PDB file of C-alpha atoms and ligand atoms in Angstrom:
ATOM      1  CA  MET A   1      46.090  73.283 -82.045  1.00 88.00           C
ATOM      2  CA  SER A   2      44.895  71.236 -79.151  1.00 91.00           C
ATOM      3  CA  ARG A   3      45.444  67.592 -78.335  1.00 94.00           C
ATOM      4  CA  HIS A   4      43.133  65.219 -76.536  1.00 94.00           C
ATOM      5  CA  SER A   5      43.618  61.589 -75.729  1.00 94.00           C
ATOM      6  CA  LEU A   6      41.117  58.946 -74.856  1.00 94.00           C
ATOM      7  CA  ALA A   7      40.963  55.200 -74.351  1.00 96.00           C
ATOM      8  CA  LEU A   8      38.887  53.087 -76.734  1.00 97.00           C
ATOM      9  CA  PRO A   9      39.196  49.783 -74.853  1.00 97.00           C
ATOM     10  CA  ASP A  10      36.824  47.852 -77.115  1.00 97.00           C
ATOM     11  CA  LEU A  11      34.541  48.028 -80.142  1.00 97.00           C
ATOM     12  CA  GLU A  12      31.714  49.485 -78.103  1.00 97.00           C
ATOM     13  CA  ALA A  13      33.946  52.396 -77.061  1.00 96.00           C
ATOM     14  CA  ALA A  14      34.876  52.956 -80.709  1.00 97.00           C
ATOM     15  CA  ARG A  15      31.200  52.923 -81.644  1.00 96.00           C
ATOM     16  CA  ARG A  16      30.441  55.471 -78.934  1.00 96.00           C
ATOM     17  CA  PHE A  17      33.173  57.831 -80.099  1.00 96.00           C
ATOM     18  CA  GLY A  18      31.923  57.598 -83.685  1.00 96.00           C
ATOM     19  CA  ALA A  19      28.405  58.280 -82.465  1.00 95.00           C
ATOM     20  CA  ALA A  20      29.637  61.384 -80.614  1.00 95.00           C
ATOM     21  CA  LEU A  21      31.604  62.702 -83.600  1.00 96.00           C
ATOM     22  CA  ALA A  22      28.842  62.172 -86.172  1.00 97.00           C
ATOM     23  CA  PRO A  23      26.394  64.841 -84.942  1.00 96.00           C
ATOM     24  CA  VAL A  24      29.032  67.602 -85.055  1.00 96.00           C
ATOM     25  CA  LEU A  25      30.288  66.691 -88.551  1.00 97.00           C
ATOM     26  CA  ALA A  26      29.553  69.175 -91.318  1.00 96.00           C
ATOM     27  CA  ALA A  27      30.103  69.348 -95.060  1.00 96.00           C
ATOM     28  CA  GLY A  28      33.676  70.377 -95.782  1.00 95.00           C
ATOM     29  CA  ASP A  29      35.104  68.606 -92.744  1.00 96.00           C
ATOM     30  CA  VAL A  30      38.173  66.471 -93.283  1.00 96.00           C
ATOM     31  CA  ILE A  31      38.788  63.762 -90.684  1.00 98.00           C
ATOM     32  CA  ALA A  32      42.179  62.073 -90.902  1.00 98.00           C
ATOM     33  CA  LEU A  33      42.218  58.519 -89.543  1.00 98.00           C
ATOM     34  CA  SER A  34      45.827  57.621 -88.878  1.00 98.00           C
ATOM     35  CA  GLY A  35      47.372  54.440 -87.527  1.00 98.00           C
ATOM     36  CA  ASP A  36      48.984  51.196 -88.682  1.00 98.00           C
ATOM     37  CA  LEU A  37      47.209  48.330 -90.401  1.00 97.00           C
ATOM     38  CA  GLY A  38      44.644  46.961 -87.985  1.00 97.00           C
ATOM     39  CA  ALA A  39      44.693  50.076 -85.788  1.00 98.00           C
ATOM     40  CA  GLY A  40      40.936  50.518 -86.063  1.00 98.00           C
ATOM     41  CA  LYS A  41      40.597  53.256 -88.706  1.00 98.00           C
ATOM     42  CA  THR A  42      37.839  51.517 -90.697  1.00 98.00           C
ATOM     43  CA  THR A  43      36.090  50.606 -87.461  1.00 98.00           C
ATOM     44  CA  LEU A  44      35.883  54.281 -86.460  1.00 98.00           C
ATOM     45  CA  ALA A  45      34.765  55.321 -89.940  1.00 98.00           C
ATOM     46  CA  ARG A  46      32.020  52.667 -89.800  1.00 98.00           C
ATOM     47  CA  ALA A  47      30.889  53.972 -86.436  1.00 98.00           C
ATOM     48  CA  VAL A  48      30.597  57.502 -87.827  1.00 98.00           C
ATOM     49  CA  LEU A  49      28.737  56.282 -90.937  1.00 98.00           C
ATOM     50  CA  ALA A  50      26.327  54.222 -88.864  1.00 98.00           C
ATOM     51  CA  ALA A  51      25.608  57.197 -86.616  1.00 97.00           C
ATOM     52  CA  LEU A  52      24.976  59.352 -89.697  1.00 98.00           C
ATOM     53  CA  GLY A  53      22.269  56.954 -90.772  1.00 98.00           C
ATOM     54  CA  LEU A  54      23.916  54.176 -92.795  1.00 98.00           C
ATOM     55  CA  ASP A  55      21.877  51.009 -92.329  1.00 94.00           C
ATOM     56  CA  GLU A  56      24.267  48.390 -93.626  1.00 92.00           C
ATOM     57  CA  GLU A  57      27.888  47.848 -92.616  1.00 92.00           C
ATOM     58  CA  ALA A  58      30.131  50.131 -94.648  1.00 93.00           C
ATOM     59  CA  PRO A  59      32.545  48.185 -96.883  1.00 93.00           C
ATOM     60  CA  SER A  60      36.231  48.936 -96.373  1.00 94.00           C
ATOM     61  CA  PRO A  61      37.468  51.170 -99.204  1.00 93.00           C
ATOM     62  CA  THR A  62      40.816  49.354 -99.282  1.00 90.00           C
ATOM     63  CA  PHE A  63      40.332  48.270-102.902  1.00 88.00           C
ATOM     64  CA  THR A  64      37.975  50.914-104.243  1.00 91.00           C
ATOM     65  CA  ILE A  65      39.994  53.730-102.552  1.00 94.00           C
ATOM     66  CA  VAL A  66      36.825  55.855-102.350  1.00 95.00           C
ATOM     67  CA  GLN A  67      33.350  54.898-101.123  1.00 96.00           C
ATOM     68  CA  THR A  68      30.796  57.653-101.436  1.00 96.00           C
ATOM     69  CA  TYR A  69      27.598  57.943 -99.429  1.00 97.00           C
ATOM     70  CA  ASP A  70      24.666  60.169-100.329  1.00 96.00           C
ATOM     71  CA  ALA A  71      22.372  62.242 -98.175  1.00 97.00           C
ATOM     72  CA  PRO A  72      19.784  60.893 -97.694  1.00 96.00           C
ATOM     73  CA  PRO A  73      19.964  58.220 -96.385  1.00 95.00           C
ATOM     74  CA  LEU A  74      22.888  59.802 -94.503  1.00 97.00           C
ATOM     75  CA  ARG A  75      22.478  63.152 -92.737  1.00 97.00           C
ATOM     76  CA  LEU A  76      25.201  64.567 -94.970  1.00 97.00           C
ATOM     77  CA  PRO A  77      27.211  63.217 -97.906  1.00 97.00           C
ATOM     78  CA  VAL A  78      30.389  61.386 -96.896  1.00 98.00           C
ATOM     79  CA  TRP A  79      33.393  60.173 -98.795  1.00 97.00           C
ATOM     80  CA  HIS A  80      35.176  57.329 -97.013  1.00 98.00           C
ATOM     81  CA  VAL A  81      38.653  57.130 -98.469  1.00 97.00           C
ATOM     82  CA  ASP A  82      41.573  54.713 -97.993  1.00 97.00           C
ATOM     83  CA  LEU A  83      44.769  56.086 -99.487  1.00 96.00           C
ATOM     84  CA  TYR A  84      46.948  53.079 -98.638  1.00 96.00           C
ATOM     85  CA  ARG A  85      47.473  52.379-102.335  1.00 93.00           C
ATOM     86  CA  LEU A  86      48.112  55.958-103.353  1.00 91.00           C
ATOM     87  CA  GLU A  87      51.602  56.265-104.799  1.00 89.00           C
ATOM     88  CA  THR A  88      52.011  60.027-104.857  1.00 89.00           C
ATOM     89  CA  PRO A  89      49.975  62.834-103.264  1.00 86.00           C
ATOM     90  CA  GLU A  90      49.276  64.143-106.775  1.00 85.00           C
ATOM     91  CA  ASP A  91      47.288  60.974-107.546  1.00 87.00           C
ATOM     92  CA  ALA A  92      44.778  62.219-105.000  1.00 85.00           C
ATOM     93  CA  VAL A  93      43.866  65.086-107.323  1.00 84.00           C
ATOM     94  CA  GLU A  94      42.393  62.544-109.757  1.00 88.00           C
ATOM     95  CA  LEU A  95      40.223  61.171-106.996  1.00 90.00           C
ATOM     96  CA  GLY A  96      38.515  64.555-106.791  1.00 89.00           C
ATOM     97  CA  LEU A  97      38.924  64.899-103.058  1.00 87.00           C
ATOM     98  CA  ASP A  98      39.115  68.679-103.109  1.00 82.00           C
ATOM     99  CA  GLU A  99      35.858  69.017-105.081  1.00 82.00           C
ATOM    100  CA  ALA A 100      34.193  66.497-102.767  1.00 84.00           C
ATOM    101  CA  ALA A 101      35.158  68.580 -99.766  1.00 80.00           C
ATOM    102  CA  GLY A 102      32.724  71.253-100.993  1.00 85.00           C
ATOM    103  CA  ASP A 103      29.581  69.413 -99.973  1.00 92.00           C
ATOM    104  CA  ALA A 104      30.695  66.211 -98.289  1.00 97.00           C
ATOM    105  CA  ALA A 105      32.583  65.254 -95.141  1.00 97.00           C
ATOM    106  CA  LEU A 106      35.751  63.273 -95.825  1.00 97.00           C
ATOM    107  CA  LEU A 107      36.931  60.366 -93.662  1.00 98.00           C
ATOM    108  CA  ILE A 108      40.453  59.592 -94.821  1.00 97.00           C
ATOM    109  CA  GLU A 109      42.452  56.499 -93.863  1.00 98.00           C
ATOM    110  CA  TRP A 110      46.221  56.691 -94.492  1.00 97.00           C
ATOM    111  CA  PRO A 111      46.034  60.515 -94.582  1.00 97.00           C
ATOM    112  CA  GLU A 112      49.865  60.709 -94.525  1.00 96.00           C
ATOM    113  CA  ARG A 113      49.738  59.779 -98.209  1.00 94.00           C
ATOM    114  CA  LEU A 114      48.355  63.235 -98.978  1.00 93.00           C
ATOM    115  CA  GLY A 115      51.457  65.002 -97.714  1.00 92.00           C
ATOM    116  CA  ASP A 116      51.077  68.774 -98.050  1.00 89.00           C
ATOM    117  CA  LEU A 117      47.755  68.348 -99.849  1.00 89.00           C
ATOM    118  CA  MET A 118      46.090  67.622 -96.511  1.00 92.00           C
ATOM    119  CA  PRO A 119      44.129  70.748 -95.553  1.00 92.00           C
ATOM    120  CA  PRO A 120      45.465  72.379 -92.372  1.00 91.00           C
ATOM    121  CA  ASP A 121      42.062  72.636 -90.703  1.00 94.00           C
ATOM    122  CA  ARG A 122      41.547  68.859 -90.629  1.00 96.00           C
ATOM    123  CA  LEU A 123      40.758  66.917 -87.471  1.00 97.00           C
ATOM    124  CA  TRP A 124      43.576  64.399 -87.082  1.00 98.00           C
ATOM    125  CA  LEU A 125      42.762  61.164 -85.231  1.00 98.00           C
ATOM    126  CA  THR A 126      45.547  58.703 -84.426  1.00 98.00           C
ATOM    127  CA  LEU A 127      44.806  55.166 -83.237  1.00 98.00           C
ATOM    128  CA  THR A 128      47.413  53.144 -81.369  1.00 98.00           C
ATOM    129  CA  PRO A 129      47.020  49.604 -80.015  1.00 98.00           C
ATOM    130  CA  THR A 130      47.303  49.217 -76.240  1.00 97.00           C
ATOM    131  CA  VAL A 131      48.589  46.208 -74.293  1.00 96.00           C
ATOM    132  CA  ASP A 132      45.084  45.292 -73.148  1.00 94.00           C
ATOM    133  CA  GLY A 133      43.936  44.746 -76.744  1.00 97.00           C
ATOM    134  CA  GLY A 134      42.155  48.076 -76.994  1.00 98.00           C
ATOM    135  CA  ARG A 135      43.188  51.309 -78.632  1.00 98.00           C
ATOM    136  CA  ARG A 136      44.318  54.767 -77.594  1.00 98.00           C
ATOM    137  CA  LEU A 137      42.836  57.597 -79.615  1.00 97.00           C
ATOM    138  CA  THR A 138      44.736  60.860 -79.913  1.00 97.00           C
ATOM    139  CA  VAL A 139      42.869  63.822 -81.362  1.00 97.00           C
ATOM    140  CA  ASP A 140      44.842  66.726 -82.819  1.00 97.00           C
ATOM    141  CA  ALA A 141      42.528  69.582 -83.563  1.00 96.00           C
ATOM    142  CA  PRO A 142      43.053  72.989 -85.123  1.00 95.00           C
ATOM    143  CA  GLY A 143      41.450  76.012 -83.423  1.00 93.00           C
ATOM    144  CA  ALA A 144      38.526  75.875 -85.860  1.00 92.00           C
ATOM    145  CA  TRP A 145      37.388  72.724 -84.059  1.00 94.00           C
ATOM    146  CA  ASP A 146      37.473  74.186 -80.531  1.00 89.00           C
ATOM    147  CA  LYS A 147      33.710  74.654 -80.097  1.00 89.00           C
ATOM    148  CA  ARG A 148      32.829  71.246 -81.478  1.00 91.00           C
ATOM    149  CA  LEU A 149      35.507  69.561 -79.393  1.00 89.00           C
ATOM    150  CA  ALA A 150      33.786  70.876 -76.307  1.00 86.00           C
ATOM    151  CA  SER A 151      30.892  68.538 -77.068  1.00 82.00           C
ATOM    152  CA  LEU A 152      33.253  65.618 -77.667  1.00 83.00           C
ATOM    153  CA  PHE A 153      35.388  66.281 -74.604  1.00 79.00           C
ATOM    154  CA  PRO A 154      33.068  68.122 -72.212  1.00 68.00           C
ATOM    155  CA  VAL A 155      35.414  67.725 -69.264  1.00 57.00           C
ATOM    156  CA  ALA A 156      38.633  69.693 -69.647  1.00 48.00           C
ATOM    157  CA  GLU A 157      41.634  67.387 -69.484  1.00 46.00           C
TER     158      GLU A 157
HETATM  159  N1  ADP B   1      38.863  50.187 -80.165  1.00 60.42           N
HETATM  160  C1  ADP B   1      39.052  48.890 -80.476  1.00 60.42           C
HETATM  161  N2  ADP B   1      39.222  47.962 -79.508  1.00 60.42           N
HETATM  162  C2  ADP B   1      39.443  46.665 -79.828  1.00 60.42           C
HETATM  163  N3  ADP B   1      39.499  46.182 -81.086  1.00 60.42           N
HETATM  164  C3  ADP B   1      39.350  47.052 -82.099  1.00 60.42           C
HETATM  165  C4  ADP B   1      39.115  48.436 -81.848  1.00 60.42           C
HETATM  166  N4  ADP B   1      39.016  49.061 -83.050  1.00 60.42           N
HETATM  167  C5  ADP B   1      39.168  48.112 -83.995  1.00 60.42           C
HETATM  168  N5  ADP B   1      39.377  46.903 -83.450  1.00 60.42           N
HETATM  169  C6  ADP B   1      39.595  45.636 -84.183  1.00 60.42           C
HETATM  170  O1  ADP B   1      40.801  45.754 -84.914  1.00 60.42           O
HETATM  171  C7  ADP B   1      40.709  45.089 -86.172  1.00 60.42           C
HETATM  172  C8  ADP B   1      41.160  45.983 -87.289  1.00 60.42           C
HETATM  173  O2  ADP B   1      40.296  47.089 -87.372  1.00 60.42           O
HETATM  174  P1  ADP B   1      40.182  47.975 -88.687  1.00 60.42           P
HETATM  175  O3  ADP B   1      39.219  49.040 -88.348  1.00 60.42           O
HETATM  176  O4  ADP B   1      39.893  47.131 -89.872  1.00 60.42           O
HETATM  177  O5  ADP B   1      41.659  48.574 -88.815  1.00 60.42           O
HETATM  178  P2  ADP B   1      42.325  49.487 -89.934  1.00 60.42           P
HETATM  179  O6  ADP B   1      41.223  50.049 -90.786  1.00 60.42           O
HETATM  180  O7  ADP B   1      43.056  50.547 -89.164  1.00 60.42           O
HETATM  181  O8  ADP B   1      43.274  48.614 -90.692  1.00 60.42           O
HETATM  182  C9  ADP B   1      39.258  44.630 -86.299  1.00 60.42           C
HETATM  183  O9  ADP B   1      39.212  43.251 -86.038  1.00 60.42           O
HETATM  184  C10 ADP B   1      38.523  45.412 -85.235  1.00 60.42           C
HETATM  185  O10 ADP B   1      37.452  44.665 -84.713  1.00 60.42           O
HETATM  186 MG1   MG B   2      41.057  50.153 -92.925  1.00 60.42          MG
END
């Protein structure tokens, strides 16, 4: 496990991080987007989706729970998931998340709801508001992400 931290002072910084993450994403990746309501989880997911080739603004999956995106037009299939309304981790099985992980990348808001069903090799992003109105992004990455992290964080911290 390694941990990185970076400031996302505004929407443009969030867009840039999403644009840096998108090219290294591959099918089977699970990206956890953690943080309170309003932390900026959907904003980051939108930035990734836009960088993968989505032309319109991605809707928030708050009500639908899952929004799926095909490739093409995206570079790879993506499931954008918001588990806020999930009552038990077992309910996630019905959503088919584990089958989706075969050929899609998963962007999961409220990943805590999955409990032990969250795969251990996920990239875990935590967003926290800062006093200046921006966000701090903490990235917790398993070893499997080491090489790809080098392109996200080229300068050792
Ligand atoms: N890095 C950021 N800096 C400043 N404002 C942000 C940032 N990320 C998101 N926001 C703003 O925070 C609000 C909530 O963002 P959203 O992505 O919907 O949060 P969440 O999905 O975590 O509930 C939006 O108005 C968005 O413009
Ligand atoms: Mg959201």
